[in-house]
Phi, psi and omega in degrees: 000163180240139174242164175286146177300143178232131182256142179224151173224116183225128178050041177081359179253133178257137176214161182238140169249128182212168175291143176292145176235161187304326181292349177281348189303316182298313179295317181297324179301310181282325180297320181300317178296317179300310184296322179297332180271352185272343185207153175278356184284345182278161179287333187249154167273163182306127177091346179286149179050044183303135173245120180280178183301316179298321178296318177293321177301314180294320178299315180295316177302313181297313182294329178288324185279332187269138181297328185254028176229147178212135178229113181246150173235153173250129184239125177232131181052037177082358182247143173285124184242358179186166177201164174212159178222147166242126182234123178263178181251150174276348180285130183303322183292343180242010185290350181273000186224161173226156174255134184252141173215147183215150171207145181225139178301138183307321181297345183246012173292147176094002179254008178078013183295314179299318179297317181289325174298318177297311181299317178299320179294318180293325175297316178298316179304313180297317180297328182275352181074022178285136189265339184214136174241128179244158175201163175236142182217142177301130186300335180274358181272071184302320181299315180293319180299317177297319178300313181294319177298320177296333178273009176095007178279151175231155179283126176264334180177176179230130175266106185289139178046045186284331186229147171237119184270176182300336179283000179083355182272151175267147181226150177273154174244133177264130176260124183235157178213152173234129183253149174291164182307135176085357182243121175207000000 
């Protein structure tokens, strides 16, 4: 799906949230590797599950064409500095829900970009009549968990020892969901 561009100004920085377009594929390819290497909060280490430019083009085409998919980017000073996706299922039994994921470049943390990407996605979810949004977050990422709770998400469960990081330690993953009004 496509949304209208949205402009924001926070702490003197202006940025835009808009739908991803095919010409973003090259930037997204390198940005994803960068973001995966900037924090332990991501599912992947830098370079894992690499998506090349053609792969991003196809992902953007698919997300644009499908009613239950959304791919947004955040642009500051002409550069993509973050992105998020909502991905639904083609299976009828799961067609009422989407899974949400977001990432923002470390240099742009603290400007509300992740929060606005989330809010833009939730507005789209409501417009589409989607009843449930799910996400997974590293249990030690307290800031993200607080952001999601403030956005109406609740903890559905914890996946114990779900991840093993480069430090050799195991970490839990928190599964969260946000339901439309009247559904719980």
